Each structure stands twice: as structure tokens, then as C-alpha cells.
XYZ file of C-alpha atoms in Angstrom:
468
model
C 70.579 -1.911 34.881
C 69.623 -1.297 31.246
C 73.275 -0.982 30.202
C 73.907 -4.419 31.679
C 70.937 -5.663 29.637
C 69.018 -6.572 32.768
C 65.316 -6.327 32.072
C 63.132 -5.302 35.045
C 60.069 -7.289 35.920
C 56.527 -5.913 35.845
C 56.454 -5.003 39.540
C 59.647 -2.960 39.229
C 58.260 -1.037 36.234
C 55.013 -0.281 38.060
C 56.721 1.096 41.162
C 59.220 3.226 39.230
C 56.570 4.651 36.889
C 54.297 5.474 39.830
C 57.194 7.266 41.539
C 57.835 9.346 38.419
C 54.113 10.135 38.120
C 53.997 11.265 41.747
C 56.991 13.536 41.023
C 55.172 14.873 37.927
C 57.901 13.519 35.619
C 55.606 12.928 32.657
C 58.140 12.282 29.885
C 60.072 9.747 31.937
C 56.844 8.017 32.982
C 55.611 7.641 29.400
C 59.032 6.432 28.207
C 59.195 3.729 30.887
C 55.583 2.768 30.162
C 56.453 2.113 26.514
C 59.496 0.070 27.557
C 57.330 -1.918 29.943
C 54.886 -2.872 27.189
C 57.735 -3.610 24.773
C 59.106 -6.092 27.322
C 55.759 -7.867 27.243
C 54.399 -6.635 30.583
C 50.709 -5.795 30.937
C 49.822 -2.607 32.867
C 47.003 -2.798 35.418
C 44.219 -0.309 36.153
C 46.260 1.447 38.854
C 49.168 2.180 36.534
C 46.876 3.396 33.748
C 45.092 5.656 36.249
C 48.337 7.189 37.503
C 49.542 7.882 33.974
C 46.235 9.410 32.855
C 46.273 11.644 35.933
C 49.853 12.754 35.252
C 49.159 13.429 31.567
C 45.991 15.377 32.368
C 47.775 17.499 34.984
C 50.339 18.396 32.313
C 47.501 19.103 29.849
C 48.658 16.366 27.453
C 45.037 15.468 26.855
C 45.345 13.820 23.438
C 47.829 11.325 24.861
C 45.619 10.823 27.925
C 42.579 10.089 25.726
C 44.623 7.628 23.649
C 45.746 5.859 26.806
C 42.137 5.716 28.013
C 41.152 4.034 24.728
C 44.069 1.628 24.997
C 42.974 0.827 28.522
C 39.451 -0.072 27.344
C 40.767 -2.143 24.439
C 42.865 -4.210 26.841
C 39.684 -5.159 28.700
C 40.152 -2.817 31.676
C 37.101 -0.741 32.571
C 38.152 2.866 33.234
C 37.374 4.438 36.583
C 35.213 7.531 36.981
C 38.321 9.388 38.172
C 40.021 8.730 34.814
C 37.274 10.645 33.007
C 37.286 13.339 35.689
C 41.017 14.041 35.261
C 40.685 14.424 31.494
C 37.638 16.699 31.740
C 39.456 18.749 34.378
C 42.313 19.198 31.915
C 39.996 20.478 29.174
C 38.348 22.854 31.650
C 41.720 24.238 32.772
C 42.420 25.101 29.137
C 38.952 26.621 28.772
C 38.094 24.035 26.094
C 34.654 23.273 27.488
C 33.341 22.349 24.042
C 36.066 19.689 23.718
C 35.215 18.416 27.188
C 31.570 18.001 26.212
C 32.535 16.361 22.922
C 34.755 13.940 24.848
C 31.903 12.989 27.216
C 29.424 12.540 24.371
C 31.737 9.947 22.841
C 31.673 7.756 25.940
C 29.127 4.983 26.290
C 27.766 4.600 29.815
C 29.798 7.525 31.096
C 29.600 7.966 34.895
C 28.061 11.149 36.292
C 31.179 12.533 38.027
C 32.854 14.056 34.923
C 29.534 15.716 34.028
C 29.607 17.423 37.428
C 33.086 18.758 36.676
C 31.891 20.185 33.359
C 28.735 21.635 34.933
C 30.804 23.409 37.562
C 33.192 24.833 34.957
C 30.329 26.086 32.775
C 28.931 27.936 35.791
C 32.340 29.375 36.666
C 32.642 30.708 33.099
C 29.138 32.269 33.335
C 27.863 29.909 30.627
C 24.683 29.101 32.514
C 22.489 28.436 29.481
C 24.918 25.700 28.370
C 25.014 24.369 31.928
C 21.227 24.076 31.997
C 21.246 22.374 28.571
C 23.810 19.885 29.878
C 21.688 19.318 32.975
C 18.686 18.517 30.787
C 20.792 16.028 28.818
C 21.818 14.288 32.024
C 18.174 14.234 33.123
C 17.300 12.287 29.971
C 20.008 9.777 30.838
C 18.811 9.633 34.461
C 22.216 10.884 35.597
C 21.044 13.914 37.537
C 20.581 14.004 41.281
C 20.895 16.545 44.051
C 24.512 17.325 43.220
C 23.791 18.175 39.577
C 21.020 20.612 40.534
C 22.989 22.102 43.402
C 25.992 22.842 41.189
C 23.854 25.176 39.082
C 22.064 26.653 42.114
C 25.429 27.331 43.721
C 26.769 28.794 40.472
C 23.969 31.368 40.331
C 24.280 32.153 44.047
C 28.040 32.737 43.840
C 27.291 35.352 41.169
C 24.663 36.948 43.439
C 21.797 35.911 41.130
C 19.522 34.426 43.796
C 16.412 34.967 41.667
C 17.645 32.580 38.965
C 18.760 30.158 41.669
C 15.179 29.996 42.990
C 13.917 29.331 39.450
C 16.271 26.349 39.218
C 15.102 25.144 42.646
C 11.479 25.252 41.448
C 12.367 23.028 38.479
C 14.341 20.832 40.845
C 11.234 20.264 42.983
C 9.164 19.443 39.883
C 11.627 16.630 39.180
C 10.998 15.313 42.722
C 14.379 16.490 43.956
C 13.841 18.393 47.209
C 16.306 21.091 48.358
C 18.864 19.742 50.818
C 21.536 21.251 53.065
C 23.774 22.142 50.098
C 20.893 23.993 48.443
C 20.262 26.046 51.584
C 23.980 26.757 52.002
C 24.127 28.097 48.447
C 21.147 30.390 49.045
C 22.758 31.765 52.202
C 25.918 32.472 50.205
C 23.863 34.235 47.533
C 22.053 36.487 49.992
C 25.352 37.288 51.739
C 26.770 38.301 48.342
C 23.884 40.780 48.100
C 24.380 41.910 51.735
C 20.805 40.760 52.467
C 21.746 39.149 55.747
C 18.227 39.073 57.202
C 17.058 36.905 54.291
C 20.138 34.722 54.647
C 19.367 34.270 58.339
C 15.793 33.225 57.535
C 17.152 30.532 55.208
C 19.432 29.425 58.038
C 16.444 29.189 60.408
C 14.486 27.095 57.900
C 17.414 24.715 57.477
C 17.820 24.431 61.256
C 14.150 23.567 61.738
C 14.508 20.847 59.099
C 17.511 19.441 60.959
C 19.945 20.159 58.138
C 23.677 20.437 58.754
C 24.971 23.547 57.007
C 28.667 23.761 56.279
C 30.812 25.894 58.582
C 32.172 28.031 55.717
C 28.685 29.272 54.849
C 27.827 29.842 58.503
C 31.083 31.739 59.031
C 30.232 33.984 56.108
C 26.791 34.682 57.572
C 28.206 35.354 61.053
C 30.536 38.029 59.671
C 27.704 39.564 57.662
C 25.355 39.706 60.647
C 28.107 41.225 62.809
C 28.688 43.927 60.200
C 24.960 44.707 60.469
C 25.169 44.688 64.296
C 22.884 41.625 64.438
C 24.887 40.147 67.295
C 22.089 38.012 68.739
C 21.469 36.294 65.408
C 25.195 35.741 64.857
C 25.444 34.211 68.335
C 22.578 31.850 67.532
C 24.482 30.528 64.518
C 27.586 30.016 66.648
C 25.625 27.970 69.203
C 24.080 25.928 66.370
C 27.535 25.062 65.041
C 28.862 24.258 68.522
C 25.949 21.894 69.131
C 26.930 20.081 65.921
C 30.532 19.844 67.141
C 31.729 22.452 64.647
C 32.918 26.025 64.871
C 33.148 29.028 62.541
C 36.537 29.841 61.098
C 38.954 31.846 63.238
C 38.382 35.057 61.280
C 34.606 34.952 61.848
C 35.012 33.960 65.483
C 37.356 36.896 66.013
C 34.781 39.294 64.546
C 31.989 37.792 66.667
C 33.971 37.928 69.920
C 35.028 41.510 69.195
C 31.435 42.603 68.589
C 30.141 40.800 71.687
C 32.835 42.386 73.853
C 31.978 45.763 72.339
C 28.404 45.196 73.491
C 29.658 44.541 77.040
C 28.909 40.792 76.961
C 32.429 39.747 77.874
C 31.370 36.703 79.905
C 29.485 35.340 76.883
C 32.558 35.970 74.727
C 34.610 33.884 77.168
C 32.025 31.120 76.825
C 32.373 31.269 73.034
C 36.149 30.949 73.348
C 35.778 27.891 75.586
C 33.265 26.203 73.259
C 35.471 26.814 70.227
C 38.471 25.437 72.099
C 36.497 22.304 73.056
C 35.710 21.813 69.355
C 39.406 21.759 68.539
C 39.858 25.353 67.371
C 43.199 26.899 68.326
C 42.465 30.559 68.857
C 45.118 33.186 68.311
C 45.769 35.726 71.052
C 44.389 38.453 68.785
C 41.007 36.724 69.097
C 41.250 36.987 72.885
C 42.517 40.591 72.991
C 38.977 42.069 72.980
C 38.153 39.808 75.949
C 41.160 41.146 77.886
C 40.141 44.726 77.118
C 36.526 44.069 78.096
C 37.446 42.435 81.405
C 39.642 45.392 82.353
C 36.896 47.854 81.441
C 34.408 45.947 83.611
C 36.930 45.713 86.489
C 36.878 41.921 86.207
C 40.616 41.453 85.861
C 40.436 38.527 88.317
C 39.152 36.411 85.399
C 42.177 37.198 83.225
C 44.800 34.999 84.891
C 42.643 31.818 84.656
C 41.943 32.713 81.021
C 45.659 33.167 80.368
C 46.317 29.761 81.908
C 43.790 28.168 79.543
C 45.374 29.915 76.564
C 48.853 28.692 77.479
C 47.575 25.152 78.180
C 46.006 25.153 74.698
C 49.482 25.756 73.311
C 48.830 29.315 72.186
C 51.129 32.273 72.697
C 50.402 35.971 73.029
C 51.162 38.502 70.335
C 52.465 42.016 70.905
C 49.007 43.602 71.000
C 47.779 41.195 73.685
C 50.898 41.760 75.795
C 50.443 45.541 75.599
C 46.793 45.334 76.649
C 47.656 43.125 79.617
C 50.704 45.102 80.746
C 48.855 48.409 80.591
C 45.737 47.009 82.254
C 47.541 45.419 85.194
C 49.788 48.464 85.746
C 46.855 50.862 85.840
C 45.146 48.647 88.416
C 48.183 48.465 90.678
C 49.192 44.934 89.654
C 52.621 45.994 88.420
C 54.181 42.695 89.562
C 52.027 40.742 87.109
C 52.687 43.371 84.441
C 56.463 43.083 84.857
C 56.235 39.263 84.690
C 54.315 39.584 81.433
C 56.930 41.981 80.057
C 59.661 39.482 80.956
C 57.708 36.696 79.227
C 57.216 38.878 76.152
C 60.974 39.421 75.855
C 61.639 35.706 76.456
C 59.140 34.914 73.668
C 61.362 36.894 71.317
C 58.891 39.736 70.812
C 60.916 42.923 70.373
C 58.684 46.010 70.390
C 59.364 48.923 68.090
C 60.656 52.170 69.541
C 57.197 53.759 69.781
C 55.655 50.718 71.455
C 58.573 50.443 73.869
C 58.227 54.112 74.795
C 54.592 53.504 75.738
C 55.490 50.490 77.885
C 58.279 52.329 79.730
C 55.939 55.254 80.291
C 53.408 52.867 81.855
C 55.990 51.356 84.225
C 57.412 54.798 85.032
C 53.983 55.998 86.139
C 53.873 53.043 88.553
C 57.530 53.558 89.620
C 58.271 49.994 88.508
C 60.927 50.443 85.816
C 63.427 48.552 87.982
C 61.229 45.441 87.813
C 61.727 45.206 84.042
C 65.319 46.461 83.942
C 66.740 42.951 83.458
C 64.526 42.362 80.427
C 65.471 45.761 79.043
C 69.119 44.766 79.424
C 68.364 41.574 77.455
C 66.865 43.691 74.688
C 69.977 45.869 74.528
C 72.312 42.867 74.577
C 70.304 41.213 71.780
C 70.962 44.230 69.569
C 67.683 46.082 70.051
C 67.983 49.872 69.865
C 66.135 51.504 72.737
C 66.412 55.011 71.312
C 67.226 58.244 73.166
C 63.676 58.815 74.425
C 63.456 55.335 75.965
C 66.937 55.637 77.484
C 66.070 58.997 79.024
C 62.821 57.605 80.408
C 64.548 54.514 81.839
C 67.444 56.430 83.394
C 65.293 59.158 84.936
C 62.817 56.599 86.303
C 65.572 54.434 87.791
C 67.212 57.453 89.439
C 63.887 58.534 90.932
C 63.344 54.973 92.171
C 66.795 55.071 93.779
C 68.511 52.516 91.534
C 71.531 54.564 90.445
C 73.782 51.584 89.661
C 71.307 50.168 87.165
C 70.722 53.648 85.765
C 74.456 53.961 85.174
C 74.392 50.879 82.893
C 71.779 52.449 80.664
C 73.674 55.727 80.786
C 76.781 53.959 79.462
C 74.787 52.361 76.629
C 73.241 55.708 75.807
C 76.581 57.508 75.612
C 78.121 54.639 73.593
C 75.292 55.090 71.095
C 76.246 58.762 70.695
C 73.246 60.210 72.503
C 73.292 62.859 75.243
C 70.727 62.749 78.064
C 68.058 65.393 77.769
C 68.152 68.346 80.208
C 65.549 66.842 82.536
C 67.378 63.529 82.865
C 70.704 65.292 83.264
C 69.249 67.539 85.945
C 68.181 64.475 87.908
C 71.628 62.937 87.538
C 73.656 65.925 88.776
C 71.141 66.494 91.545
C 72.336 69.873 92.777
C 71.969 71.746 89.518
C 68.899 73.156 87.823
C 67.733 71.849 84.482
C 68.943 74.971 82.692
C 72.383 74.756 84.275
C 72.615 71.114 83.287
C 71.698 71.987 79.734
C 74.380 74.712 79.594
C 77.018 72.331 80.844
C 75.976 69.729 78.265
C 76.182 72.294 75.484
C 79.666 73.321 76.627
C 80.669 69.669 76.721
C 80.136 69.152 72.990
C 83.776 69.325 71.868
C 86.159 66.643 70.601
C 86.272 65.029 74.016
C 82.541 65.396 74.616
C 82.001 61.739 75.489
C 84.520 61.772 78.340
C 83.339 65.168 79.594
C 79.691 64.171 79.568
C 80.541 60.882 81.235
C 82.465 62.698 83.992
C 79.647 65.183 84.589
C 77.004 62.464 84.794
C 79.149 60.170 86.906
C 79.689 63.081 89.286
C 75.940 63.532 89.499
C 75.366 59.855 90.202
C 77.971 59.901 93.013
C 76.503 63.008 94.593
C 72.958 61.633 94.461
C 73.931 58.179 95.715
């Protein structure tokens, strides 16, 4: 276009420059901006704002300040966000003095950039400067709840609750009463000090006053109370959040459910799961694993299948730990059919257990004489490239032979021999049927020559035919 000496109009320049700004192409954006002005086009507030944001993100603050001045000279009143982006840039560089100097040079500066600087001063542990800045904003009538709460929160995040209370006292003197953010900060501070009882008292005060505390703070307190075995208090916070249509984060909910199940209150844990689900929280299966364990321990496995249905309807899937708990629990209680269905689903979900985990599962099914029920899924594992290992193969083959499924056992025997493994004496003794374990072992030892695979195969095939 430029080579053909076609000059774009103002709208074209604006859209292209905004695209480059969004892609963080600062040099190209500035170059096109200069061309735009050279062609006699006047930028609007939106274009100036995008450029100042892009320059500030790239820490080109001198250019951003110049553009801000140019913007004012052209009769366009800068937005609060323009000042915020520049102050953010200074704070990223750690040039807090330059940020303050920049703000002092602005007539009728909005309060938002002061909040950014206040927050950065607190993050850098420069609290005396933060308080001085707060006093300056008080003289200009800039300060409100947010200004005070930034400093209160800064002290609380450092665990200095005592200084936070001193700031709150001054806050009250200036007719600025503590609000929900103030209480949330105090709870965070007490949690930092592991003083969870005091944090819970602050929570109770806020609840009585009808304040809505943020879920992050409440989640932090729930985990702290659980670590102190204050399960009743943690549960009270959960119900408070649920009533407000909120829920703690998944990590805190997992801790709470685990502790409640450990206390034997599995039914209440199920209620928590349902309330969280109603509030739009998608729980992982690891959160529900303690519920599964608790229901089995209380012999209330009849509640598990409806719970599983709810989990699947919510679009969640089970992880390996949850599958193992369920498979073991149902097998032990004589519900091997359900256990085998779960094993099949686990394999279909693409969960391939490690050798140790698979050994445990096969051992569980072998105790129930139900290895045949999962043989198809085991075959899928082998065909997908999973290595069962000699122990698992021996366990599968011996269990299948004892269950009378010699044909299926022969498949696993073939895979085992192809992998270069020899059945252990016990498994071999079962296969040959009419020989003792020691005799079987001797024959296997004698078979280990250059043709050992064929010899072993013949011996074992003979055993399968004789036992069929």
C-alpha cells in the first residue's frame, strides 16, 4: 500500500495500530502512530490509551509520559487507567521514587494510581513511606476505604497484625469504619501467625455484621482450622459461604471433606460435596476418595453408586486412586461384578496402572476368584503395549487355571513366554497338574538351553491339556 503511495485513512491507522498494540509490537505501533500524525490524522483517546498501555508494559516510560503530555496538549483528558499503567511500569522497575515524582507533577490526579503506588510500597516493606503517602492523599481528600485497606492488608500479609490494628484505629478516627476487606485482611494476618482461633473470631464478627468475606480468605481459614482439628468451626465457614452462593477453593474443600470423613461424618461430607456442586464447583475424584473410603468403612456402600452417578453427571472422571479404593472395597464386600465393571471403565478411560498397582488389583480379584471377569481388559492393556510383568502374569495365569479358564490362561502364558519370562514354580505346578512344585521347578531348570522357549512351551502346553 505504501509502495503504491496509497495513504490510509484515520480509521485504518487506528485499527492497525491497535492490532499491533494487542500483539505487543511496540516499535511498529509507534512508527505507524508517527506516520498517522504526519498524514494529518488526529488520534483519539482510545488510541492514545492503547499506546500508553503498550509502552508501559514494555517499560518505555519516558515515551509513555511524553505521549501522555501530548495527549493533554491536544485537549484530550487522560483516563485514570493511563496514569495507572505508567505507575505500574515504574513499580515493576522498583523506581517507586520516580512513580511518586510522576504523580506529584499531575494536577487533579485521580486516586487509582495512588492505590497502585501504595500497594507497591507495602510489597517492598516501605510502610513508613506508604503511611506518608496516605497522609498526603488524606490532605487532598483522596483517601477512602481502599486506601486504608491497602496498608492494613500490607501489614497483615507480613504477619504484623499489631501494626494493622494501629492503622485501623487511625482509620476509625477519620470516620472510615472497617469493612469486609478490612476483616478479610485481619483473618489473613492471623492465619499467617497460625492464630486460627483469633481469625475465626474475626470471621464471626464479620458474619454478625452481615459482611461478605472473600472466598480466598475463607478458604485459607478453613485449611488452618482443619490443621488444628477445629472441624466444627471450619464447617461453619463452609455453610456461611454456601449460603452466600460461594464455595471454598477445591484444595480447601478437599482438606475439609477429608477431615470430616476422618471424624466419621461421611454423610455430612456428602452434603458438602452436593452443596459445592450446586454452587458450580467441579470437584475432582480425589476430593471424593475420602467419602468412598468412609462409606466402605461404615458399611454404607449402597450410597456409593448414586454418588458415582452424580459425579459422572457432573462431567467428572475418576483418577487411579479413586478406582483402586472402589475396586478393592466392592471386591471385599462380595460385589466383584461392580468391581470388574469399574476396572473395565478404568482401562477404557486410558488409566494404565503401574506394575505395583496392577499387582495389587490382580491380587484383589484373585482372592475373589474373579480374574476371568477382567481378563478382556487385561488383554487390552497388553495389546496397548502395557507390560504386565512376571509377577502379574503368574498371578493371572494361576488364578485363571484355578478358575477353570485354561484357554484364556494360555493367552497370557504365550505373552509371558514371548516376553522372555518363565512361570514361577507354583504357577508351573498348577499348569502341569500331575507334578509337584519341586518337580516342575527341576524341569524348568533343565529346560533353560538354547531351545528353552520351545521346551518350556511344550511342557506347559502339556500341562494345560492334561488339566483341561
